[in-house]
Amino acid sequence: MTRLKPEKPRAIVIGAGPAGLMAAERMAAAGLRVTVFDRMPSPARKFLMAGRGGLNLTHGENFGIFVGRYAEAATALAPMLDQFPPEALRAWSAELGEDTFKGSSGRVFPRSFKASPLLRAWLRRLDAAGVEFKMRHAFKGFSPEGAAVIHDADGKVVETEARACVLALGGASWPRLGSDGGWVNALQAQGVDVRPLRPSNCGFEARWSDIFASRFAGTPLKPVTLSLGDEHVRGEAMVTAHGLEGGAVYAMSARLRETIAAQGSCVLNIDLRPDVSTEVLAERLARPRAGQSTSTFLRKAAGLQPVGVALLRETEPEKTRPTLSLATADPRALAERIKQVPVRLHATRPIDRAISSAGGVAWSECDAGLMLTRLPGVFVCGEMLDWEAPTGGYLLQACFATGYVAGGAAAEWAMRERVVTD
Ligand SMILES: Cc1cc2nc3c(=O)[nH]c(=O)nc-3n(C[C@H](O)[C@H](O)[C@H](O)COP(=O)(O)OP(=O)(O)OC[C@H]3O[C@@H](n4cnc5c(N)ncnc54)[C@H](O)[C@@H]3O)c2cc1C
């Protein structure tokens, strides 16, 4: 005879970011008793930080193009994004009282441009669904029996007996918000293949002179087009004391990072006047200088900002090109240089300042429901998985979608276990 146990089976989630909370919501909806653990004093700190920039939840472009943004991980993520696509995320946000809109760039934001009202409404709904939160509880690894080991704030081991465990521990960027990639060793100790966590959507180091760095750190270069090989990105870059960062740099970060890893450094070409052709620029630069200083002439004739003029000077001694004198150069050569300023980048900025992480749990370690095949009953989701994407809403969308899939599969797993036979 088959009967059901009377009590609700228990499931745990470790990591209260967007991926973990989505998994918790799905498991609670399926009738599980869910406890969420997190090492921080309050949930979803990185999500709240994302809200400071307007909370770009997802993107409204054509779904095929959208999925392609995940590059090498597109094939693995496509089924997850199919189950929880951008429209589902927008509907979910609206249900929580935060209608969304699509901006002119296609990026989707909540009308309030904030994460806090959405998070507050979400936590209320999770509470009403019976989800229990245990903050200041840290994941430490696995017991010899394969159960998650969690310590409370006093370092005491807490009971984690559960039918399913979802790990949603994030990547390694902005560790002060809770995710530091400390889980990597714990999973590797279980034989799980974890690809090294690397900075993504990050800044890069250029060796500026002290004068340039002190005068122009914090100055935007816009609009510019950045080029590396056949990849071109138009947007904004920011000069920092250490090099370059900003939207257009982040968008190229995967390619820049991998080129530097392979070659030791790389030359990023910056077009300082993307809206003006070389011919028109050369024509303007052929006008008489009429006693103007080089800086004034370049500002007036070529429309360069002071930071642009300084960047031309800063990159003059670049070894890969012939030195070009701004004062005497032929107009055509000068125009070509303005359209292609070579900046040598030597390294990524450290991961703790990156927006997100590349690397993580290899897809080959997971089944279609994101269960680790080496650890039956343990599921993974969010930035822990091996994918990366540019900014534009792709990061949160993949976290929500993988949380949705892992939570659904974990609920099914736990419920299947619930049927017992006498
Ligand atoms: C400044 C900034 C702005 C951003 N803006 C956007 C944006 O506008 N749009 C977008 O799509 N993305 C944005 N992102 C990225 C996005 O916030 C992340 O990709 C997303 O939060 C990752 O979700 P997650 O649930 O996988 O991990 P996280 O949000 O990192 O959550 C993981 C949780 O696990 C907990 N944890 C980690 N280790 C342990 C442990 N050992 N024990 C217990 N708990 C642990 C952490 O405390 C944390 O609460 C931004 C990121 C940053 C830093």
Short mmCIF file of C-alpha atoms and ligand atoms in Angstrom, two decimals:
data_model
loop_
_atom_site.label_atom_id
_atom_site.label_comp_id
_atom_site.label_asym_id
_atom_site.label_seq_id
_atom_site.Cartn_x
_atom_site.Cartn_y
_atom_site.Cartn_z
CA MET A 1 0.00 0.00 0.00
CA THR A 2 1.19 3.55 -0.75
CA ARG A 3 0.64 6.43 1.66
CA LEU A 4 1.84 9.98 2.05
CA LYS A 5 3.72 11.12 5.14
CA PRO A 6 1.57 13.70 6.96
CA GLU A 7 4.20 16.45 7.46
CA LYS A 8 5.41 18.66 4.64
CA PRO A 9 8.83 17.55 3.45
CA ARG A 10 11.65 19.99 4.08
CA ALA A 11 13.93 21.65 1.56
CA ILE A 12 16.73 24.12 2.15
CA VAL A 13 18.18 26.93 0.09
CA ILE A 14 21.61 28.34 0.87
CA GLY A 15 22.06 31.86 -0.48
CA ALA A 16 19.31 34.48 -0.34
CA GLY A 17 20.06 36.30 -3.59
CA PRO A 18 17.63 36.47 -6.52
CA ALA A 19 18.42 32.90 -7.67
CA GLY A 20 17.96 31.35 -4.22
CA LEU A 21 14.79 33.28 -3.41
CA MET A 22 13.24 32.26 -6.75
CA ALA A 23 14.08 28.61 -6.00
CA ALA A 24 12.58 28.99 -2.51
CA GLU A 25 9.39 30.49 -3.93
CA ARG A 26 8.91 27.60 -6.34
CA MET A 27 9.56 24.97 -3.72
CA ALA A 28 7.16 26.59 -1.24
CA ALA A 29 4.50 26.80 -3.97
CA ALA A 30 4.96 23.05 -4.55
CA GLY A 31 4.11 22.39 -0.88
CA LEU A 32 7.55 22.07 0.67
CA ARG A 33 8.64 23.47 4.02
CA VAL A 34 11.48 25.75 2.97
CA THR A 35 14.30 27.25 5.04
CA VAL A 36 16.64 29.80 3.44
CA PHE A 37 20.08 30.26 4.99
CA ASP A 38 22.44 33.15 4.28
CA ARG A 39 25.66 34.32 5.92
CA MET A 40 24.66 38.00 5.78
CA PRO A 41 22.38 39.77 8.30
CA SER A 42 19.74 40.44 5.61
CA PRO A 43 18.83 38.92 2.22
CA ALA A 44 19.69 39.93 -1.34
CA ARG A 45 22.28 42.63 -0.72
CA LYS A 46 23.71 42.48 -4.22
CA PHE A 47 20.21 42.72 -5.68
CA LEU A 48 19.69 45.87 -3.62
CA MET A 49 23.00 47.22 -4.88
CA ALA A 50 21.86 46.54 -8.46
CA GLY A 51 18.85 48.69 -7.60
CA ARG A 52 21.12 51.67 -7.04
CA GLY A 53 21.85 51.69 -10.75
CA GLY A 54 18.14 51.54 -11.65
CA LEU A 55 17.70 47.73 -11.48
CA ASN A 56 17.96 46.61 -15.06
CA LEU A 57 15.84 43.45 -14.61
CA THR A 58 15.97 42.03 -18.13
CA HIS A 59 16.01 43.02 -21.80
CA GLY A 60 13.17 43.33 -24.28
CA GLU A 61 14.99 42.34 -27.49
CA ASN A 62 14.05 39.41 -29.74
CA PHE A 63 14.39 36.16 -27.77
CA GLY A 64 16.87 34.56 -30.19
CA ILE A 65 19.21 37.55 -29.95
CA PHE A 66 18.67 37.63 -26.19
CA VAL A 67 19.77 34.01 -25.73
CA GLY A 68 22.83 34.64 -27.96
CA ARG A 69 24.14 37.18 -25.39
CA TYR A 70 25.17 34.26 -23.20
CA ALA A 71 27.73 33.26 -25.87
CA GLU A 72 29.28 29.90 -25.00
CA ALA A 73 26.67 29.17 -22.33
CA ALA A 74 23.72 29.99 -24.63
CA THR A 75 22.98 26.35 -25.43
CA ALA A 76 22.97 25.32 -21.77
CA LEU A 77 20.91 28.32 -20.64
CA ALA A 78 18.36 28.30 -23.49
CA PRO A 79 16.06 25.68 -21.90
CA MET A 80 16.12 27.61 -18.59
CA LEU A 81 15.33 30.91 -20.32
CA ASP A 82 12.56 29.13 -22.24
CA GLN A 83 10.93 28.07 -18.98
CA PHE A 84 11.28 31.51 -17.40
CA PRO A 85 11.68 34.05 -20.21
CA PRO A 86 11.86 37.86 -19.92
CA GLU A 87 8.03 38.18 -20.19
CA ALA A 88 7.62 35.80 -17.23
CA LEU A 89 10.04 37.92 -15.19
CA ARG A 90 8.14 41.08 -16.08
CA ALA A 91 4.82 39.43 -15.14
CA TRP A 92 6.32 38.22 -11.85
CA SER A 93 7.51 41.76 -11.05
CA ALA A 94 4.07 43.21 -11.91
CA GLU A 95 2.40 40.66 -9.61
CA LEU A 96 4.59 42.03 -6.82
CA GLY A 97 3.31 45.53 -7.55
CA GLU A 98 6.29 46.68 -9.64
CA ASP A 99 5.26 47.22 -13.24
CA THR A 100 8.16 47.32 -15.68
CA PHE A 101 8.89 49.31 -18.81
CA LYS A 102 11.24 48.92 -21.74
CA GLY A 103 13.62 51.85 -22.26
CA SER A 104 14.78 53.10 -25.66
CA SER A 105 17.83 50.79 -25.44
CA GLY A 106 15.54 47.78 -24.94
CA ARG A 107 16.59 47.42 -21.30
CA VAL A 108 13.73 46.64 -18.92
CA PHE A 109 13.41 48.39 -15.54
CA PRO A 110 10.78 48.52 -12.79
CA ARG A 111 8.92 51.85 -12.94
CA SER A 112 10.36 52.81 -9.54
CA PHE A 113 13.96 52.14 -10.80
CA LYS A 114 14.54 50.54 -7.42
CA ALA A 115 15.05 47.06 -5.98
CA SER A 116 13.87 47.76 -2.43
CA PRO A 117 10.06 47.91 -3.02
CA LEU A 118 10.22 44.76 -5.15
CA LEU A 119 12.33 42.92 -2.58
CA ARG A 120 10.08 44.01 0.31
CA ALA A 121 6.95 42.75 -1.49
CA TRP A 122 8.73 39.53 -2.44
CA LEU A 123 9.91 38.81 1.11
CA ARG A 124 6.35 39.43 2.39
CA ARG A 125 5.01 36.94 -0.13
CA LEU A 126 7.67 34.36 0.78
CA ASP A 127 6.84 34.82 4.44
CA ALA A 128 3.12 34.28 3.71
CA ALA A 129 4.07 31.08 1.85
CA GLY A 130 5.79 29.85 5.03
CA VAL A 131 9.41 30.29 3.90
CA GLU A 132 11.65 30.57 6.96
CA PHE A 133 14.82 32.71 6.90
CA LYS A 134 17.93 31.98 8.93
CA MET A 135 20.40 34.82 8.45
CA ARG A 136 24.01 34.87 9.69
CA HIS A 137 24.25 31.17 8.85
CA ALA A 138 27.23 30.19 6.71
CA PHE A 139 27.68 27.22 4.39
CA LYS A 140 30.93 25.42 5.23
CA GLY A 141 30.93 22.40 2.94
CA PHE A 142 29.56 18.86 3.05
CA SER A 143 29.54 16.16 5.72
CA PRO A 144 30.94 12.71 4.87
CA GLU A 145 27.30 11.68 4.20
CA GLY A 146 26.94 14.47 1.62
CA ALA A 147 24.73 16.79 3.71
CA ALA A 148 25.35 20.55 3.65
CA VAL A 149 27.19 21.76 6.77
CA ILE A 150 25.99 25.13 8.05
CA HIS A 151 27.32 27.10 11.02
CA ASP A 152 25.27 29.69 12.90
CA ALA A 153 26.72 33.03 14.02
CA ASP A 154 28.31 31.35 17.08
CA GLY A 155 30.01 28.76 14.90
CA LYS A 156 27.65 25.97 15.99
CA VAL A 157 26.63 23.36 13.42
CA VAL A 158 22.91 23.57 12.63
CA GLU A 159 20.64 20.75 11.54
CA THR A 160 20.13 20.68 7.77
CA GLU A 161 18.29 17.39 7.26
CA ALA A 162 16.24 17.95 4.11
CA ARG A 163 14.97 16.15 1.02
CA ALA A 164 16.53 18.70 -1.32
CA CYS A 165 19.19 21.39 -1.02
CA VAL A 166 19.53 24.30 -3.46
CA LEU A 167 22.88 26.10 -3.47
CA ALA A 168 22.60 29.70 -4.72
CA LEU A 169 25.85 31.13 -3.37
CA GLY A 170 26.61 33.64 -6.14
CA GLY A 171 29.96 34.47 -7.78
CA ALA A 172 32.95 36.25 -6.27
CA SER A 173 32.44 39.92 -7.13
CA TRP A 174 31.67 42.53 -4.46
CA PRO A 175 32.40 40.09 -1.58
CA ARG A 176 31.28 42.59 1.04
CA LEU A 177 27.73 41.95 -0.18
CA GLY A 178 28.02 38.27 0.78
CA SER A 179 29.30 36.24 -2.18
CA ASP A 180 33.01 35.53 -2.09
CA GLY A 181 33.31 32.28 -4.04
CA GLY A 182 34.33 30.46 -0.84
CA TRP A 183 32.09 27.55 -1.94
CA VAL A 184 34.47 26.61 -4.78
CA ASN A 185 36.76 24.50 -2.57
CA ALA A 186 33.81 22.74 -0.93
CA LEU A 187 32.41 21.62 -4.28
CA GLN A 188 35.81 20.71 -5.69
CA ALA A 189 36.39 18.54 -2.61
CA GLN A 190 33.31 16.56 -3.74
CA GLY A 191 34.88 16.08 -7.17
CA VAL A 192 32.70 18.73 -8.86
CA ASP A 193 34.35 20.48 -11.84
CA VAL A 194 34.32 24.22 -11.09
CA ARG A 195 35.79 26.55 -13.70
CA PRO A 196 37.95 29.32 -12.12
CA LEU A 197 35.95 32.41 -11.12
CA ARG A 198 37.20 35.41 -13.09
CA PRO A 199 36.10 39.06 -13.29
CA SER A 200 33.39 39.84 -15.84
CA ASN A 201 31.90 43.25 -16.66
CA CYS A 202 35.03 44.65 -15.07
CA GLY A 203 37.57 47.43 -15.43
CA PHE A 204 41.04 47.02 -16.96
CA GLU A 205 44.49 48.31 -16.08
CA ALA A 206 46.35 50.72 -18.34
CA ARG A 207 49.67 52.23 -17.32
CA TRP A 208 48.74 55.90 -17.26
CA SER A 209 51.30 58.55 -16.44
CA ASP A 210 50.78 60.09 -12.98
CA ILE A 211 49.77 63.40 -14.57
CA PHE A 212 47.09 61.84 -16.79
CA ALA A 213 45.71 59.65 -13.98
CA SER A 214 45.52 62.47 -11.45
CA ARG A 215 43.97 64.93 -13.88
CA PHE A 216 41.47 62.68 -15.66
CA ALA A 217 40.49 59.84 -13.29
CA GLY A 218 36.68 59.90 -13.19
CA THR A 219 36.33 61.60 -16.59
CA PRO A 220 34.04 59.94 -19.14
CA LEU A 221 34.99 59.40 -22.75
CA LYS A 222 31.73 59.64 -24.71
CA PRO A 223 30.55 58.75 -27.17
CA VAL A 224 33.34 56.45 -28.24
CA THR A 225 33.61 53.23 -30.19
CA LEU A 226 35.93 50.61 -28.74
CA SER A 227 37.46 48.00 -31.01
CA LEU A 228 39.35 44.81 -30.47
CA GLY A 229 39.80 42.68 -33.58
CA ASP A 230 36.41 42.39 -35.26
CA GLU A 231 34.45 43.38 -32.13
CA HIS A 232 33.25 46.99 -31.94
CA VAL A 233 31.22 48.50 -29.11
CA ARG A 234 29.85 52.01 -29.08
CA GLY A 235 29.09 53.65 -25.77
CA GLU A 236 30.83 55.24 -22.85
CA ALA A 237 34.15 54.48 -21.18
CA MET A 238 35.46 56.03 -18.00
CA VAL A 239 39.09 56.91 -17.28
CA THR A 240 40.05 55.68 -13.81
CA ALA A 241 43.24 56.06 -11.80
CA HIS A 242 44.15 52.52 -12.88
CA GLY A 243 42.87 52.33 -16.42
CA LEU A 244 39.44 52.15 -18.01
CA GLU A 245 35.97 50.99 -16.99
CA GLY A 246 32.36 51.80 -17.96
CA GLY A 247 29.56 50.32 -20.05
CA ALA A 248 31.39 49.90 -23.36
CA VAL A 249 34.45 48.38 -21.61
CA TYR A 250 32.23 45.97 -19.65
CA ALA A 251 30.55 44.89 -22.87
CA MET A 252 33.94 43.85 -24.25
CA SER A 253 35.27 42.49 -20.99
CA ALA A 254 35.11 38.78 -21.87
CA ARG A 255 37.11 39.27 -25.08
CA LEU A 256 39.60 41.69 -23.45
CA ARG A 257 40.12 39.36 -20.47
CA GLU A 258 40.70 36.29 -22.62
CA THR A 259 43.05 38.14 -25.00
CA ILE A 260 45.12 39.41 -22.08
CA ALA A 261 45.19 35.91 -20.58
CA ALA A 262 46.48 34.51 -23.87
CA GLN A 263 48.89 37.31 -24.87
CA GLY A 264 49.84 39.06 -21.62
CA SER A 265 48.30 42.37 -22.75
CA CYS A 266 46.19 43.74 -25.58
CA VAL A 267 45.63 46.98 -27.48
CA LEU A 268 42.13 48.42 -27.28
CA ASN A 269 41.50 50.95 -30.04
CA ILE A 270 39.32 53.93 -29.16
CA ASP A 271 37.54 56.00 -31.78
CA LEU A 272 37.17 59.40 -30.11
CA ARG A 273 34.89 60.77 -32.86
CA PRO A 274 32.70 57.84 -33.95
CA ASP A 275 30.17 60.12 -35.66
CA VAL A 276 32.69 61.84 -37.94
CA SER A 277 34.43 60.07 -40.83
CA THR A 278 38.23 60.11 -41.18
CA GLU A 279 37.85 62.16 -44.39
CA VAL A 280 35.76 64.89 -42.75
CA LEU A 281 38.04 64.96 -39.74
CA ALA A 282 41.13 65.25 -41.97
CA GLU A 283 39.50 68.11 -43.85
CA ARG A 284 38.81 69.98 -40.62
CA LEU A 285 42.33 69.33 -39.36
CA ALA A 286 43.78 70.76 -42.58
CA ARG A 287 42.49 74.23 -41.68
CA PRO A 288 45.15 76.77 -40.66
CA ARG A 289 45.96 76.63 -36.96
CA ALA A 290 46.22 80.43 -36.84
CA GLY A 291 48.48 80.58 -33.82
CA GLN A 292 46.23 78.33 -31.66
CA SER A 293 47.90 75.93 -29.25
CA THR A 294 47.71 72.28 -30.29
CA SER A 295 45.12 71.58 -27.56
CA THR A 296 42.89 74.46 -28.61
CA PHE A 297 43.19 73.54 -32.26
CA LEU A 298 42.31 69.87 -31.60
CA ARG A 299 39.36 70.90 -29.43
CA LYS A 300 38.00 73.31 -32.01
CA ALA A 301 38.80 71.53 -35.27
CA ALA A 302 38.25 67.94 -34.18
CA GLY A 303 35.71 68.56 -31.40
CA LEU A 304 37.84 66.73 -28.84
CA GLN A 305 37.32 67.10 -25.10
CA PRO A 306 40.44 67.87 -23.00
CA VAL A 307 40.50 64.22 -21.91
CA GLY A 308 40.57 63.18 -25.58
CA VAL A 309 43.49 65.49 -26.36
CA ALA A 310 45.35 64.21 -23.28
CA LEU A 311 44.65 60.62 -24.28
CA LEU A 312 46.19 61.25 -27.70
CA ARG A 313 49.31 62.55 -25.97
CA GLU A 314 49.28 59.74 -23.44
CA THR A 315 49.27 57.07 -26.13
CA GLU A 316 51.80 58.75 -28.43
CA PRO A 317 54.78 56.63 -27.41
CA GLU A 318 52.86 53.38 -28.06
CA LYS A 319 55.57 51.05 -29.33
CA THR A 320 53.41 49.29 -31.87
CA ARG A 321 52.96 52.43 -33.98
CA PRO A 322 55.16 55.15 -35.35
CA THR A 323 55.34 58.13 -33.03
CA LEU A 324 53.11 60.93 -34.21
CA SER A 325 53.59 64.56 -33.28
CA LEU A 326 50.28 66.24 -32.57
CA ALA A 327 51.82 69.62 -33.35
CA THR A 328 53.13 68.84 -36.82
CA ALA A 329 51.33 65.71 -38.00
CA ASP A 330 49.78 65.52 -41.41
CA PRO A 331 45.96 66.06 -41.06
CA ARG A 332 45.11 62.63 -42.48
CA ALA A 333 47.48 60.83 -40.04
CA LEU A 334 46.09 62.86 -37.16
CA ALA A 335 42.50 62.08 -38.16
CA GLU A 336 43.35 58.39 -38.36
CA ARG A 337 44.89 58.50 -34.89
CA ILE A 338 41.84 60.24 -33.42
CA LYS A 339 39.69 57.47 -34.94
CA GLN A 340 41.97 54.77 -33.52
CA VAL A 341 43.70 55.67 -30.27
CA PRO A 342 45.65 52.61 -29.11
CA VAL A 343 45.42 51.97 -25.38
CA ARG A 344 47.39 49.01 -24.10
CA LEU A 345 45.60 47.09 -21.35
CA HIS A 346 47.65 44.85 -19.09
CA ALA A 347 45.24 43.14 -16.69
CA THR A 348 41.67 43.04 -15.42
CA ARG A 349 40.94 45.01 -12.28
CA PRO A 350 40.43 42.69 -9.28
CA ILE A 351 37.26 40.57 -9.18
CA ASP A 352 36.02 42.24 -6.00
CA ARG A 353 35.26 45.38 -8.04
CA ALA A 354 33.68 43.55 -10.99
CA ILE A 355 29.93 43.59 -11.65
CA SER A 356 29.84 39.81 -12.09
CA SER A 357 31.93 36.65 -12.37
CA ALA A 358 32.73 34.33 -15.22
CA GLY A 359 33.35 30.65 -14.47
CA GLY A 360 31.62 28.46 -11.91
CA VAL A 361 30.09 24.99 -11.78
CA ALA A 362 30.59 23.28 -15.17
CA TRP A 363 27.35 22.49 -17.02
CA SER A 364 28.53 18.90 -17.48
CA GLU A 365 28.12 18.45 -13.70
CA CYS A 366 24.38 19.22 -13.79
CA ASP A 367 21.33 17.41 -15.12
CA ALA A 368 18.52 19.25 -16.92
CA GLY A 369 17.03 20.32 -13.57
CA LEU A 370 20.41 21.66 -12.35
CA MET A 371 20.96 18.80 -9.91
CA LEU A 372 24.64 17.92 -9.36
CA THR A 373 25.01 14.40 -10.67
CA ARG A 374 27.72 13.67 -8.08
CA LEU A 375 25.54 14.90 -5.21
CA PRO A 376 21.96 13.67 -5.75
CA GLY A 377 19.45 16.01 -4.10
CA VAL A 378 21.82 19.04 -4.33
CA PHE A 379 20.90 21.66 -6.95
CA VAL A 380 22.80 24.78 -8.09
CA CYS A 381 21.62 28.04 -9.67
CA GLY A 382 22.48 31.69 -10.36
CA GLU A 383 25.94 33.12 -10.79
CA MET A 384 27.51 29.95 -9.33
CA LEU A 385 27.05 28.32 -12.71
CA ASP A 386 29.56 28.66 -15.56
CA TRP A 387 28.14 31.48 -17.67
CA GLU A 388 28.72 35.16 -18.21
CA ALA A 389 26.86 37.89 -20.06
CA PRO A 390 27.14 41.62 -20.61
CA THR A 391 25.20 44.10 -18.50
CA GLY A 392 21.74 44.90 -19.89
CA GLY A 393 19.53 42.74 -17.65
CA TYR A 394 21.04 39.44 -18.81
CA LEU A 395 22.65 38.74 -15.43
CA LEU A 396 19.52 38.94 -13.31
CA GLN A 397 17.40 37.21 -15.97
CA ALA A 398 19.72 34.16 -15.95
CA CYS A 399 19.80 34.12 -12.13
CA PHE A 400 16.00 34.17 -11.92
CA ALA A 401 15.57 31.59 -14.70
CA THR A 402 18.09 29.12 -13.24
CA GLY A 403 16.58 29.62 -9.75
CA TYR A 404 13.16 28.88 -11.22
CA VAL A 405 14.37 25.68 -12.90
CA ALA A 406 16.43 24.46 -9.91
CA GLY A 407 13.55 25.19 -7.51
CA GLY A 408 11.05 23.34 -9.71
CA ALA A 409 13.30 20.32 -10.16
CA ALA A 410 14.24 20.25 -6.46
CA ALA A 411 10.54 20.31 -5.52
CA GLU A 412 9.83 17.40 -7.85
CA TRP A 413 12.78 15.48 -6.44
CA ALA A 414 11.67 16.06 -2.85
CA MET A 415 8.05 15.16 -3.60
CA ARG A 416 9.07 11.99 -5.40
CA GLU A 417 11.01 10.98 -2.31
CA ARG A 418 7.90 11.66 -0.28
CA VAL A 419 5.96 8.68 -1.65
CA VAL A 420 6.82 5.75 0.63
CA THR A 421 5.64 2.20 0.52
CA ASP A 422 4.84 0.00 3.50
C1 LIG B 1 27.00 47.07 -8.49
C2 LIG B 1 26.22 45.99 -9.20
C3 LIG B 1 25.16 46.32 -10.03
C4 LIG B 1 24.44 45.33 -10.71
N1 LIG B 1 23.40 45.70 -11.52
C5 LIG B 1 22.74 44.76 -12.22
C6 LIG B 1 21.64 45.09 -13.05
O1 LIG B 1 21.19 46.26 -13.10
N2 LIG B 1 21.07 44.10 -13.81
C7 LIG B 1 21.51 42.80 -13.75
O2 LIG B 1 20.97 41.95 -14.48
N3 LIG B 1 22.49 42.44 -12.90
C8 LIG B 1 23.12 43.38 -12.14
N4 LIG B 1 24.12 43.00 -11.28
C9 LIG B 1 24.46 41.56 -11.15
C10 LIG B 1 23.43 40.82 -10.27
O3 LIG B 1 23.17 41.57 -9.11
C11 LIG B 1 23.98 39.43 -9.90
O4 LIG B 1 24.28 38.73 -11.09
C12 LIG B 1 22.99 38.64 -9.06
O5 LIG B 1 22.72 39.28 -7.84
C13 LIG B 1 23.51 37.24 -8.76
O6 LIG B 1 22.48 36.55 -8.11
P1 LIG B 1 22.74 35.22 -7.29
O7 LIG B 1 21.47 34.91 -6.57
O8 LIG B 1 23.33 34.19 -8.16
O9 LIG B 1 23.90 35.60 -6.25
P2 LIG B 1 23.96 36.77 -5.16
O10 LIG B 1 23.03 37.85 -5.45
O11 LIG B 1 25.40 37.07 -5.04
O12 LIG B 1 23.46 36.04 -3.84
C14 LIG B 1 24.20 34.99 -3.25
C15 LIG B 1 23.88 34.93 -1.77
O13 LIG B 1 24.62 33.84 -1.21
C16 LIG B 1 25.13 34.22 0.06
N5 LIG B 1 26.32 33.43 0.35
C17 LIG B 1 27.48 33.36 -0.36
N6 LIG B 1 28.33 32.51 0.23
C18 LIG B 1 27.69 32.02 1.34
C19 LIG B 1 28.05 31.08 2.35
N7 LIG B 1 29.25 30.44 2.36
N8 LIG B 1 27.14 30.81 3.32
C20 LIG B 1 25.92 31.42 3.33
N9 LIG B 1 25.53 32.32 2.40
C21 LIG B 1 26.42 32.61 1.41
C22 LIG B 1 25.44 35.69 -0.10
O14 LIG B 1 25.46 36.35 1.16
C23 LIG B 1 24.31 36.18 -1.00
O15 LIG B 1 23.23 36.69 -0.26
C24 LIG B 1 24.82 43.96 -10.56
C25 LIG B 1 25.86 43.63 -9.71
C26 LIG B 1 26.57 44.61 -9.03
C27 LIG B 1 27.70 44.21 -8.12
#
